[in-house]
Short mmCIF file of C-alpha atoms in Angstrom, two decimals:
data_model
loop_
_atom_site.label_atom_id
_atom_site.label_comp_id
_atom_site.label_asym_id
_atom_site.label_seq_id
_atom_site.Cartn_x
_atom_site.Cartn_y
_atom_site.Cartn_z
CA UNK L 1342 0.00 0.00 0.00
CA UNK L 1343 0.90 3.24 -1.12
CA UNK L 1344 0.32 6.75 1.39
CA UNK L 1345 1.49 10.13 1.69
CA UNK L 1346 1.07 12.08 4.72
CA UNK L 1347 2.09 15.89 5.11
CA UNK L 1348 4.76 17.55 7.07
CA UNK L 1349 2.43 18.96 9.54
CA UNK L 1350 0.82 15.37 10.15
CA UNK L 1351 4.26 13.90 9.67
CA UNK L 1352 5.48 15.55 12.84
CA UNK L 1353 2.64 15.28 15.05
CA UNK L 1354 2.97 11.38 14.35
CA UNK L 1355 7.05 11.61 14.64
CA UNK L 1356 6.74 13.38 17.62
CA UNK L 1357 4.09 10.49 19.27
CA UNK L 1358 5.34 7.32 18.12
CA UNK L 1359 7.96 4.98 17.25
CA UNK L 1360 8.12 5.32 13.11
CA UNK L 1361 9.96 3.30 11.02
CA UNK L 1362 11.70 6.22 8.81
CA UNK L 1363 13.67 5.18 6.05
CA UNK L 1364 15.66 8.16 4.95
CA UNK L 1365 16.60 8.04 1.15
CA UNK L 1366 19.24 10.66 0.63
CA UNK L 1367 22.77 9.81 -0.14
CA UNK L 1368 25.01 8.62 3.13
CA UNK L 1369 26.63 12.00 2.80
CA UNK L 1370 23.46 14.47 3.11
CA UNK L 1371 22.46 11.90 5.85
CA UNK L 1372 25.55 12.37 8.01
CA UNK L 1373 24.88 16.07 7.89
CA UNK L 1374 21.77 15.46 9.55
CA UNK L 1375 18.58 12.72 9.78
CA UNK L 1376 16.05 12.41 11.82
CA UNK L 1377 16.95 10.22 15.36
CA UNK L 1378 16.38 6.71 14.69
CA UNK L 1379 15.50 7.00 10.85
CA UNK L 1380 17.53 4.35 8.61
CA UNK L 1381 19.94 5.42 6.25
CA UNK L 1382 19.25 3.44 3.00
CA UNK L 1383 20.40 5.66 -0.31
CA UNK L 1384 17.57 5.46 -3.32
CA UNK L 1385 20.18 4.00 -5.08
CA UNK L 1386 20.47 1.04 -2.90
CA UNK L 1387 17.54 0.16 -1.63
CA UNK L 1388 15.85 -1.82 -4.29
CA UNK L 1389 18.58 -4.57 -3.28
CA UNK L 1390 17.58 -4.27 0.57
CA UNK L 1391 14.34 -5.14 0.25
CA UNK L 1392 14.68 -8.50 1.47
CA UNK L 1393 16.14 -7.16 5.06
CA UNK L 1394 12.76 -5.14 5.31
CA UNK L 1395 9.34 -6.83 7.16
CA UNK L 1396 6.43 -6.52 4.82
CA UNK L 1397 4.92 -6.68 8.23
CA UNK L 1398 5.61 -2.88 9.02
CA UNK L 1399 4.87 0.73 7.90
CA UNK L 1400 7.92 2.60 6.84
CA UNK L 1401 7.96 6.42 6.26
CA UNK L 1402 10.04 7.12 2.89
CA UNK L 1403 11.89 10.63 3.36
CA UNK L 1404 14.27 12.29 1.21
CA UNK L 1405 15.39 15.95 0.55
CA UNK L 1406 12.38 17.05 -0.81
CA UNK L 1407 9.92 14.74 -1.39
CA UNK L 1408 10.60 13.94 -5.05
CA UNK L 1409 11.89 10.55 -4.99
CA UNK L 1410 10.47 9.46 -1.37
CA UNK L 1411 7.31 9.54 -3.33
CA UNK L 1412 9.11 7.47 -6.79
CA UNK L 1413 10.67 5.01 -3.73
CA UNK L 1414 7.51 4.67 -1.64
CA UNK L 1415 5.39 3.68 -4.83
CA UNK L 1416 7.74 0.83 -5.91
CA UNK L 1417 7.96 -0.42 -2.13
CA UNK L 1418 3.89 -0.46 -2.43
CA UNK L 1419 4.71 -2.37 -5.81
CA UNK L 1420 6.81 -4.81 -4.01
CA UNK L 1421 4.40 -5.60 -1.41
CA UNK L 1422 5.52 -3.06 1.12
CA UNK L 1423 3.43 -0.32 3.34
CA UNK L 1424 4.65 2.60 2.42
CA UNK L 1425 3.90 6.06 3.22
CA UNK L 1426 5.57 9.01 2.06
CA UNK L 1427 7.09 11.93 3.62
CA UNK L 1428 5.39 15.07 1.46
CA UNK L 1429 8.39 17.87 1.39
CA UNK L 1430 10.70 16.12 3.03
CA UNK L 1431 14.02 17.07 4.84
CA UNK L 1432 13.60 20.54 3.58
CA UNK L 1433 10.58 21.14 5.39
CA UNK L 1434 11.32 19.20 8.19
CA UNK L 1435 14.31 20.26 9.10
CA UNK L 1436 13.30 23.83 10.50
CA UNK L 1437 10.70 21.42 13.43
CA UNK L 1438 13.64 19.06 14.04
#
């Protein structure tokens, strides 16, 4: 399944329960700052991690802006996964975090 939830909603949710954030950017852009406890898997590795991910769970797809959360969360949701993506990302999250 295939969601996307807003910034605003984003944080209210962040800020109340364990997530399962999957952060998207490059290792570089996430070293320079992530949200605590989101994973660091790169767009252009993930496709090949998909077998260490539960189908079983929700995971929140974030990148920079938004862009290719939303291209990543739709082929999770293709592959079986819950997937819910992070509408304007990093860029809008980062002045709440």
């Amino acid at each position: 399944m295939f969601e996307s939830i807003s910034t605003p909603d984003f944080e209210t949710l962040y800020t109340k329960n364990d997530l399962n954030v999957i952060d998207i950017r490059e290792t570089e852009s996430f070293l320079q700052g992530h949200l605590a406890h989101s994973m660091s898997l790169p767009a252009t590795v993930l496709p090949n991690m998909l077998k260490q991910l539960n189908k079983e769970k929700t995971y929140h797809i974030i990148s920079y802006s938004g862009r290719r959360s939303e291209i990543i969360a739709s082929f999770m949701a293709s592959k079986g996964f819950h997937a819910v993506h992070v509408i304007g990302g990093m860029q809008q999250l980062s002045h709440a975090f």
